[in-house]
Coordinates of C-alpha atoms in Angstrom, one line a residue:
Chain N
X6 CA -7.8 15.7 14.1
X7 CA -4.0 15.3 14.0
X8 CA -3.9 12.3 15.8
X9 CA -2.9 9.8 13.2
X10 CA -0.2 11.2 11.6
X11 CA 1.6 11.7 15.3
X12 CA 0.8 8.2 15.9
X13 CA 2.2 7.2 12.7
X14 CA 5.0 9.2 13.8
X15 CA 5.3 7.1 16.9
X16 CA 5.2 4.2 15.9
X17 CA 7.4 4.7 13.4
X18 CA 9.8 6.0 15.9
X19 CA 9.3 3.1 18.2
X20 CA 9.7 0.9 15.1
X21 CA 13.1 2.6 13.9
X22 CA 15.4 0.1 16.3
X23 CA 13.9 -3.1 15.3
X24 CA 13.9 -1.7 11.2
X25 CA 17.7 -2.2 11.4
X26 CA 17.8 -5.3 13.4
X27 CA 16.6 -8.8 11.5
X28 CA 13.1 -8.8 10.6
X29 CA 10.8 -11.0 12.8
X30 CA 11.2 -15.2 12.7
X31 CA 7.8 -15.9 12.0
X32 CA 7.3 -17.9 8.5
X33 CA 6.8 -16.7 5.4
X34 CA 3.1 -15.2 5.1
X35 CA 1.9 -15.5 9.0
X36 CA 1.6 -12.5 9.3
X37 CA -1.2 -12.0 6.7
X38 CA -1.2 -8.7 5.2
X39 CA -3.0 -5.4 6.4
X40 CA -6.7 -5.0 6.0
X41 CA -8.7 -2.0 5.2
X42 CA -8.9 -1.4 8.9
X43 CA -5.6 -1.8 9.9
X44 CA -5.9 -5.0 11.6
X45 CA -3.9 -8.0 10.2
X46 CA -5.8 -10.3 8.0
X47 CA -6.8 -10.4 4.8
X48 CA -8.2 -7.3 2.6
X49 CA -12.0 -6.5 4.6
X50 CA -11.4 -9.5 7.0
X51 CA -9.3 -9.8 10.2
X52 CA -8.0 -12.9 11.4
X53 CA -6.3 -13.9 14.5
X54 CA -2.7 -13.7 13.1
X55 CA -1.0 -10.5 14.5
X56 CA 0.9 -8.1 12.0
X57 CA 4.7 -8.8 11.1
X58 CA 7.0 -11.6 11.6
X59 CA 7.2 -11.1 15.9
X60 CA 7.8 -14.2 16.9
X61 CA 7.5 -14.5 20.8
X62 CA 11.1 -13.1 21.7
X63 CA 10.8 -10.3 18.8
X64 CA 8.8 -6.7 17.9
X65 CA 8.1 -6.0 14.4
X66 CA 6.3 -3.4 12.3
X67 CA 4.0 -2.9 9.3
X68 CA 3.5 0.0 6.6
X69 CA 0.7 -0.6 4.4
X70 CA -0.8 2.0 1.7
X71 CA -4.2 0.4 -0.4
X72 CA -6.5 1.7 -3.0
X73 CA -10.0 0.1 -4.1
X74 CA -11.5 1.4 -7.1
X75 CA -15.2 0.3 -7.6
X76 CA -17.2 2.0 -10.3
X77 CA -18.7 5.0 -8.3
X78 CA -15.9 5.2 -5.4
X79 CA -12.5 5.1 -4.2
X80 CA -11.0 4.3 -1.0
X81 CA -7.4 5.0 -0.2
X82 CA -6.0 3.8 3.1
X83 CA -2.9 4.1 5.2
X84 CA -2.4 1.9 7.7
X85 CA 0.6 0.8 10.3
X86 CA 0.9 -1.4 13.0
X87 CA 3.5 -3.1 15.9
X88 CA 3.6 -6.1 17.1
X89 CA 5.2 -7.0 20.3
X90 CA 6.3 -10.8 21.1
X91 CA 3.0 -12.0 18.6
X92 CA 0.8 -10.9 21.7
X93 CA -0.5 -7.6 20.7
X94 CA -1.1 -6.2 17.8
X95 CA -1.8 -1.7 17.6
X96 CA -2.6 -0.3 14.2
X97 CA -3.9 2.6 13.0
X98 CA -5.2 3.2 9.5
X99 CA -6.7 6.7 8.1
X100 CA -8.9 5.6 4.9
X101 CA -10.6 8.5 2.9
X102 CA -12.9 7.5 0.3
X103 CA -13.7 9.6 -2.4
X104 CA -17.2 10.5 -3.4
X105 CA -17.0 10.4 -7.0
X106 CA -20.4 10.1 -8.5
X107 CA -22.1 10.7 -5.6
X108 CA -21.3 14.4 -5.1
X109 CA -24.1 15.0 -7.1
X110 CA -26.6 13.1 -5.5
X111 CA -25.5 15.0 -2.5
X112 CA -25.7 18.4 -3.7
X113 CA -28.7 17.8 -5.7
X114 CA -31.2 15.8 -2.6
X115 CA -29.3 17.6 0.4
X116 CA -27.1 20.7 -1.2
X117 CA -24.5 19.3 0.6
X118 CA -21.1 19.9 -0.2
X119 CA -18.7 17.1 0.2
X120 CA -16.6 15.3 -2.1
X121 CA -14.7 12.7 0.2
X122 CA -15.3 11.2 3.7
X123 CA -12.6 10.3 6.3
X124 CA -12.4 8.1 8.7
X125 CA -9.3 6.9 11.5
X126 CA -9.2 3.3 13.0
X127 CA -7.6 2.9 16.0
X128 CA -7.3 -1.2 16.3
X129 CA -5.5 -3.6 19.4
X130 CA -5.7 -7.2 18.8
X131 CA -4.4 -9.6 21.5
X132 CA -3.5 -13.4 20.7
X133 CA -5.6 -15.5 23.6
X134 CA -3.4 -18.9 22.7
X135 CA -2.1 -21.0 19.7
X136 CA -0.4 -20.5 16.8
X137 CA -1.8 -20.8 13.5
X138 CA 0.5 -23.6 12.3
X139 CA 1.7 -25.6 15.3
X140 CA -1.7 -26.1 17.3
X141 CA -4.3 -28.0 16.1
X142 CA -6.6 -26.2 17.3
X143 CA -5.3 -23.2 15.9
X144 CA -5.0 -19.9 16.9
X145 CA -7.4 -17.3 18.8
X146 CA -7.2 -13.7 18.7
X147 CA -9.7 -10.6 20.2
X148 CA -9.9 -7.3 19.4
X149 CA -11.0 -3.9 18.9
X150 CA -11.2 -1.2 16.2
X151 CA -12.0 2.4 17.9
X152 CA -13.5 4.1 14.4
X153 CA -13.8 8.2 14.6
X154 CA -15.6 9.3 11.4
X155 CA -13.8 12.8 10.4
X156 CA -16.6 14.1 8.4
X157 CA -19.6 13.5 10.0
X158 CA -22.2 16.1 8.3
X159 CA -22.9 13.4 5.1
X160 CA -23.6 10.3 7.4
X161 CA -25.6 12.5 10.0
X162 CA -27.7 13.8 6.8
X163 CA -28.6 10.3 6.1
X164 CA -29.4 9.0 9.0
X165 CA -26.2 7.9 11.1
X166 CA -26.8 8.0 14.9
X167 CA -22.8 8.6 15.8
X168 CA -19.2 9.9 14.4
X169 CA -17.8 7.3 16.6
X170 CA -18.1 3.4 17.4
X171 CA -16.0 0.7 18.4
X172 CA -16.0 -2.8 16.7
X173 CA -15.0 -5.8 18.9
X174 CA -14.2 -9.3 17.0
X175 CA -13.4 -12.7 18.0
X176 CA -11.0 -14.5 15.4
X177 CA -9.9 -18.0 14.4
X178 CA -6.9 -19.0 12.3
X179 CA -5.6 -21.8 11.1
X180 CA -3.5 -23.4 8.6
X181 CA -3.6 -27.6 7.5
X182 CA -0.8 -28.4 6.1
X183 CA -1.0 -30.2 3.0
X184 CA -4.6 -30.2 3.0
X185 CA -5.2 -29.7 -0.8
X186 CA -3.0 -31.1 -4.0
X187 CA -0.7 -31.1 -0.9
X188 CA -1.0 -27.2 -0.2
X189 CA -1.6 -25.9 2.6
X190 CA -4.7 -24.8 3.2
X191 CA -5.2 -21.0 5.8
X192 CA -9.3 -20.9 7.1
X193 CA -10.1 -17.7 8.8
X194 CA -13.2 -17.3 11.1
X195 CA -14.2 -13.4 12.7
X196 CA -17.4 -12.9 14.6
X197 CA -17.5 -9.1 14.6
X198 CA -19.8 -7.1 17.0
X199 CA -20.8 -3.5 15.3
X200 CA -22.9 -0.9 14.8
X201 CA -20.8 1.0 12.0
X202 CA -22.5 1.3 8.7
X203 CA -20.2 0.8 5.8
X204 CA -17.6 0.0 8.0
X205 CA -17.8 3.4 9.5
X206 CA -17.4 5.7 6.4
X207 CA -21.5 6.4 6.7
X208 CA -21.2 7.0 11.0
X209 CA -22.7 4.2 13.5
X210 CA -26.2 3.3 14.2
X211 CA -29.0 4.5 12.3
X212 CA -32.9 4.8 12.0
X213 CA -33.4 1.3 10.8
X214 CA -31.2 -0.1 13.7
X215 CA -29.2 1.5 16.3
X216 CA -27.7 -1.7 18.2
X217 CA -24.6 -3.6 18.1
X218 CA -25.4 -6.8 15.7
X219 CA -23.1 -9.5 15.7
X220 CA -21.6 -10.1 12.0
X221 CA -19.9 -13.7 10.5
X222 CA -17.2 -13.1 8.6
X223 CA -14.7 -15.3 6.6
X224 CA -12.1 -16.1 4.6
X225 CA -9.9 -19.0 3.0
X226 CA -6.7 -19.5 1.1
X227 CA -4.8 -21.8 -0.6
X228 CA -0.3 -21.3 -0.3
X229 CA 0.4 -22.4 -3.9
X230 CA 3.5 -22.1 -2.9
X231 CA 5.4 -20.2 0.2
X232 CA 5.5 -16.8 -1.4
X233 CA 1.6 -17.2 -3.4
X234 CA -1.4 -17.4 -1.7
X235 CA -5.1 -17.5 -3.2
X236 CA -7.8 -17.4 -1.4
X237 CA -12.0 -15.1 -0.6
X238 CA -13.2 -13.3 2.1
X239 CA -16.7 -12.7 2.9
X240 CA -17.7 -10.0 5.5
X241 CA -21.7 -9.7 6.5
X242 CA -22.7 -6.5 7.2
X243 CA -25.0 -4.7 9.3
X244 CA -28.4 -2.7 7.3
X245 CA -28.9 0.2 9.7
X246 CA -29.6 3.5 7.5
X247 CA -33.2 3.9 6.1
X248 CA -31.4 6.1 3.8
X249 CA -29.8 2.9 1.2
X250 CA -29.1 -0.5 2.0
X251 CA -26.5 -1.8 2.6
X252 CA -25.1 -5.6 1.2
X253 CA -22.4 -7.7 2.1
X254 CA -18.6 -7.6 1.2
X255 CA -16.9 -10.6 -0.7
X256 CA -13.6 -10.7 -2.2
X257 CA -11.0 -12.8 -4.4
X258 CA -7.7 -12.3 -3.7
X259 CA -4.1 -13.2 -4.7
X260 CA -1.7 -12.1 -2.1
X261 CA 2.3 -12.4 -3.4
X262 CA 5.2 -12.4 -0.5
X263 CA 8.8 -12.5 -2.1
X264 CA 10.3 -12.1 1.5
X265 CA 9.2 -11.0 4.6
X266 CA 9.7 -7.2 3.7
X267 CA 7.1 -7.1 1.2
X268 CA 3.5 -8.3 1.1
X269 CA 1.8 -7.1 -2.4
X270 CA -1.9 -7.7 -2.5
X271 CA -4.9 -8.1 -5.3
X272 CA -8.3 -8.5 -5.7
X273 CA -11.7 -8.3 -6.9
X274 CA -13.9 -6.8 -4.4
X275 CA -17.5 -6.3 -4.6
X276 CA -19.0 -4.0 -2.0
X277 CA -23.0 -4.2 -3.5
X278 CA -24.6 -1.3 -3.0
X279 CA -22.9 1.3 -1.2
X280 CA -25.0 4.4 -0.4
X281 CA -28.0 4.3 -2.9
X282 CA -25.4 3.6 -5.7
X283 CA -26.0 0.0 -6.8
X284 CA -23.8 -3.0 -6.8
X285 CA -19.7 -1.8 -6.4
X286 CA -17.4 -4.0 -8.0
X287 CA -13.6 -3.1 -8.7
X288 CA -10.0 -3.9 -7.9
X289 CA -8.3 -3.7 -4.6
X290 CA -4.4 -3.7 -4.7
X291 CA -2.5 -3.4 -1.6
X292 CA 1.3 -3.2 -0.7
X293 CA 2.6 -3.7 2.6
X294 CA 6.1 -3.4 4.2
X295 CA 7.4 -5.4 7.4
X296 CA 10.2 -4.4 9.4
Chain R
X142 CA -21.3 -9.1 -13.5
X143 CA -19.5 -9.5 -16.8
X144 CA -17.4 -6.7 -15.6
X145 CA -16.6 -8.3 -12.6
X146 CA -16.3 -11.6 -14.4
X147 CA -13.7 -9.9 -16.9
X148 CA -11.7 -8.4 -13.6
X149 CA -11.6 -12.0 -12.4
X150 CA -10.8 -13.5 -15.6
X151 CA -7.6 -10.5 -15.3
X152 CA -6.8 -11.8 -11.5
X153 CA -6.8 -15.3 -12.9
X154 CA -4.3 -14.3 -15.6
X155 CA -1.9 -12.9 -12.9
X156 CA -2.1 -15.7 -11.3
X157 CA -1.4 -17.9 -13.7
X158 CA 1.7 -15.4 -14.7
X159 CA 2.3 -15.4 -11.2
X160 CA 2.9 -19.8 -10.9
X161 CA 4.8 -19.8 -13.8
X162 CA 7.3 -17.2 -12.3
X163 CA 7.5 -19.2 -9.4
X164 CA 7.7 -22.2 -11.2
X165 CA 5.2 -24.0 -9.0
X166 CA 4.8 -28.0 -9.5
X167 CA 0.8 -29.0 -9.5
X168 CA 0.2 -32.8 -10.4
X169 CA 0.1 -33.8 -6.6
X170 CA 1.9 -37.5 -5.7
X171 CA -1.2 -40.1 -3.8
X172 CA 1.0 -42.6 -2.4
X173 CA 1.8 -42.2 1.0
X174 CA 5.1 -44.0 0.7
X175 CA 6.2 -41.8 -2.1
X176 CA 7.2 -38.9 0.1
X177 CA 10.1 -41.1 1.2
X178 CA 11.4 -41.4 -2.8
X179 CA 10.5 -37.4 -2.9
X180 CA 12.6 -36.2 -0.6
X181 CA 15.7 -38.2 -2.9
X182 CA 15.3 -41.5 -0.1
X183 CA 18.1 -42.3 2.5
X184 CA 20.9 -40.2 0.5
X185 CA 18.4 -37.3 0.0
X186 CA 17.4 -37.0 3.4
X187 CA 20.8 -37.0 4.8
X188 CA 21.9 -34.0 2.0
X189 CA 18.9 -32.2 3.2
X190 CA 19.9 -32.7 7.0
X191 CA 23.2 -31.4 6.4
X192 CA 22.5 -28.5 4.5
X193 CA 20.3 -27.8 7.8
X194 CA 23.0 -28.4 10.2
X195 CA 24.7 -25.3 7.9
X196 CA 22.3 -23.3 8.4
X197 CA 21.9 -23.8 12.2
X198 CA 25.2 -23.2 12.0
X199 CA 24.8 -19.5 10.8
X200 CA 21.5 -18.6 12.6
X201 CA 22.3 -16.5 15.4
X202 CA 18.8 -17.2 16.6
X203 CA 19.7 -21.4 16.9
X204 CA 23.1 -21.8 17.1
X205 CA 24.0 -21.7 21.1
X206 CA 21.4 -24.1 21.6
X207 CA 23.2 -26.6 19.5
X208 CA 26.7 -26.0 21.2
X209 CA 28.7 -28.9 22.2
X210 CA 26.6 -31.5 19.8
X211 CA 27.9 -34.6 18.2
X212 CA 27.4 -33.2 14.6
X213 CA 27.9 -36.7 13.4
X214 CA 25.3 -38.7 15.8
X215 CA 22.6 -35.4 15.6
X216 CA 23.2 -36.2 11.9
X217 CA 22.5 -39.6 11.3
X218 CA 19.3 -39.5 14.2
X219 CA 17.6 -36.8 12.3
X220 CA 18.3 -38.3 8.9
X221 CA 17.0 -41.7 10.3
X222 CA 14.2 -39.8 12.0
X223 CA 13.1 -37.9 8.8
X224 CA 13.4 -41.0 6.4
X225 CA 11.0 -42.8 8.9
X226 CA 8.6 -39.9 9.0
X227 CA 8.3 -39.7 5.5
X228 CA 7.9 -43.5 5.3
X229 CA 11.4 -44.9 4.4
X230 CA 13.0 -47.8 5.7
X231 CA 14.5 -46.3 8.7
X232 CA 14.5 -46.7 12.3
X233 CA 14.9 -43.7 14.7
X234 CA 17.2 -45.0 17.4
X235 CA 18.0 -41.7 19.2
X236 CA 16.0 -40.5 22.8
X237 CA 12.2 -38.9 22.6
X238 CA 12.1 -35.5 21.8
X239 CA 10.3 -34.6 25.1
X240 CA 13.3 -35.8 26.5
X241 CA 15.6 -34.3 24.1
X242 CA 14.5 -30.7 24.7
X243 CA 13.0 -31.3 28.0
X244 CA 15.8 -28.7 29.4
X245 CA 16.7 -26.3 26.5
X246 CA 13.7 -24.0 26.9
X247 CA 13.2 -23.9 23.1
X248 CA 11.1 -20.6 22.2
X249 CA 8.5 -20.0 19.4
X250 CA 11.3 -17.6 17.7
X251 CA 13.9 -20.5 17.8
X252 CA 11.3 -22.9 16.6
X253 CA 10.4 -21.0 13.7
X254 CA 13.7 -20.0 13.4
X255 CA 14.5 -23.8 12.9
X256 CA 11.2 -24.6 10.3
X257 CA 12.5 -22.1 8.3
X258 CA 15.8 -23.4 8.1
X259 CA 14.6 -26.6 7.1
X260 CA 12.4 -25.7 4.6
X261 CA 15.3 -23.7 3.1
X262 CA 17.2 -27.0 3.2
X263 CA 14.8 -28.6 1.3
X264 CA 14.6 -25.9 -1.1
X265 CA 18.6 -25.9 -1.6
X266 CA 17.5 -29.7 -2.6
X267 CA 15.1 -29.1 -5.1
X268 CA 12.4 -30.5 -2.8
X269 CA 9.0 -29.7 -4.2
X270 CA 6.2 -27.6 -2.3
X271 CA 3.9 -30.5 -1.9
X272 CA 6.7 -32.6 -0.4
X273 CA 7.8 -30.4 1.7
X274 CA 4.6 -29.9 3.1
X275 CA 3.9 -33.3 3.6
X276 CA 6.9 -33.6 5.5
X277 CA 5.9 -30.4 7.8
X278 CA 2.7 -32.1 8.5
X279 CA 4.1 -35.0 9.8
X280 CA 7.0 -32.9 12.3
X281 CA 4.4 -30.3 13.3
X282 CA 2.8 -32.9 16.0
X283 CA 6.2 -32.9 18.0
X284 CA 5.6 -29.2 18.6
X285 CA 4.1 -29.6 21.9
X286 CA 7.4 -32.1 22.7
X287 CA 10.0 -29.9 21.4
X288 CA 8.7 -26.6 23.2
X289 CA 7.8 -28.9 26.1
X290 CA 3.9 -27.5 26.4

């Protein structure tokens, strides 16, 4: 399918004006940085900030290439996104993860011949009301992530119902200010309704369970400063495939923002067990551009 | 888990490299009142204020909206109304800021545009992160005032 890279194309092109006008007014680090999925938020977790530095007169844009390496796998994604007037949010991301050690296993139990599966996320987020530093109630987003599994013959082999599902999440944001050692203090909640199964790299549905299940997922972060922010994610996850269970995500992060043209992103991730290959720990580095 | 303990104990090491770079300040100040003597007291405050009244100045975003201003009585209400904020021995003696703003239809962008000035201003100061985000704290309630929500 050549839909992503023409959609990169097109957003690019619809980005191109506002990429020589003054980046967006939002501050420093609102925007969060881009996720695995596209969506802005943290690095497996979205929140309700939208992508960029839009502020409510302004369009901005994201870029955003990241790798996680975990001991039997490796995920590459690129993702991009617009933001218009920090209502709505559209992203897309095309990850491809790489088999690694589990090419074998493959060939071996089901002489199958596949070395990497690929998947595109099509995501809109819309911002319902508040804003993640003013209101003290914070700020509310919803959205979607349309995910089309590329090569479908692996997951099918082991159980996966569809190539195709769509995620819907409900997200709250919010920053206290000077809420610890006087820094301010970002708590992200997401309640994610899914049916994907490894966050759509395996397909959607399976033998075990074929429903949409309602996941909790969350994340923290301490600004040490304006341009340093330290923080976890958590991310429960659904158990469908009979096949290999599957564990929840959790991450530590360090996310550095010298300006609002560059977001660079690490972490420790640890995806447990991830297709009959047991507990997946590695590092997750991620840079994003904003424009 | 000892792998992932030494890839934490490498994160931890960046981001200890990564506070020195940016030289951040930890030992937080307790007293309330001592936000006032951070932000350099009356004579602070006032260098900070007019340092933001430069920037305004510049900010293509800001600047109509502050057209036709008494620079020296928007200077001396905000100084007094910062050093009272931050629990100095000031009065405020200028109108509300509903009232203020009531008919400049102040946007998000322009509000932002204006936080970021000021935290720019007290950066130019030497003002320290936890400071200045004790000071944010206490402006971010007039939000709904100054955007008239």
């Amino acid at each position: 399918m050549k839909d992503v890279p023409v959609l990169l194309a097109a957003l690019l092109l619809l980005t191109a004006q506002s990429a020589f006008a003054d980046i967006g007014s939002r501050i420093w680090a609102t925007g969060g940085v881009t996720t695995i999925e596209g969506s802005a938020g943290g690095g497996l977790v979205p929140w309700a900030l939208l992508g960029s530095y839009a502020s409510d007169e302004e369009w901005g844009g994201t870029l955003a290439l990241s790798r996680a390496e975990t001991d039997d796998y490796t995920l590459a994604v690129i993702g991009a996104g617009i933001n218009w007037n920090n209502r709505v949010e559209l992203t897309v991301a095309r990850q491809s993860l790489d088999l690694d050690a589990l090419v074998f296993t493959l060939s071996n139990g089901f002489g199958l011949e596949q070395d990497e599966l690929n998947q595109d996320i099509f995501g809109a987020k819309i911002r319902l009301a508040g804003d993640v530093l003013y209101s003290p109630w914070g700020q509310w987003s919803a959205g979607i992530q349309y995910k089309r599994q590329r090569d479908f013959t692996v997951p099918a082999a082991i159980g996966a119902r569809d190539d195709s599902g769509t995620d819907v999440y409900f997200s709250g944001s919010k920053v206290f200010f000077a809420a610890l050692f006087d820094r301010n203090l970002l708590v992200n909640a997401t309640a994610r309704a899914t049916r994907a199964n490894q966050g759509g790299l395996l397909g959607f549905g399976g033998d075990r369970n074929n429903s949409y299940e309602v996941m909790a997922e969350a994340s923290a972060g301490l600004f040490l400063n304006r341009r340093w922010l330290v923080g976890a994610e958590y991310r429960q996850k659904p158990d469908n495939l009979g096949f290999a269970g599957e564990d929840d995500w959790w991450d530590l992060f360090v996310a550095w923002v010298p300006d609002r043209r560059l977001a660079v992103t690490a972490a420790v991730v640890s995806l447990g067990d991830v297709a009959t290959l047991e507990d997946q720990q590695g590092l997750y580095l991620s840079l994003q551009g904003s424009f | 888990m000892t792998r992932l303990i030494s890839k934490a104990a490498i994160l931890g090491l960046v981001v200890t490299a990564g506070l020195t770079l940016a030289g951040c300040q930890s030992a937080p100040e307790t007293p309330e009142a001592s936000l006032y003597q951070k932000l350099g007291k009356r004579a602070g405050i006032a260098q900070i204020v007019e340092d933001l009244l430069f920037l305004i100045v510049d900010d293509e975003r800001i600047n109509q909206q502050f057209k036709g201003l008494d620079v020296a009585s928007f200077h001396r209400n905000l100084t007094d109304q910062l050093c009272q904020l931050s629990g100095g021995p000031c009065t405020y003696s200028g109108r509300g800021m509903r009232e203020v703003h009531a008919d400049m239809a102040i946007t998000d962008t322009q509000f932002n545009a204006l936080t970021e000035n000021l935290i720019l201003a007290m950066e130019e100061n030497g003002v320290g992160t936890g400071a200045q985000n004790r000071l944010l704290k206490r402006l971010i309630p007039l939000y709904p005032d100054v955007r008239n929500l």
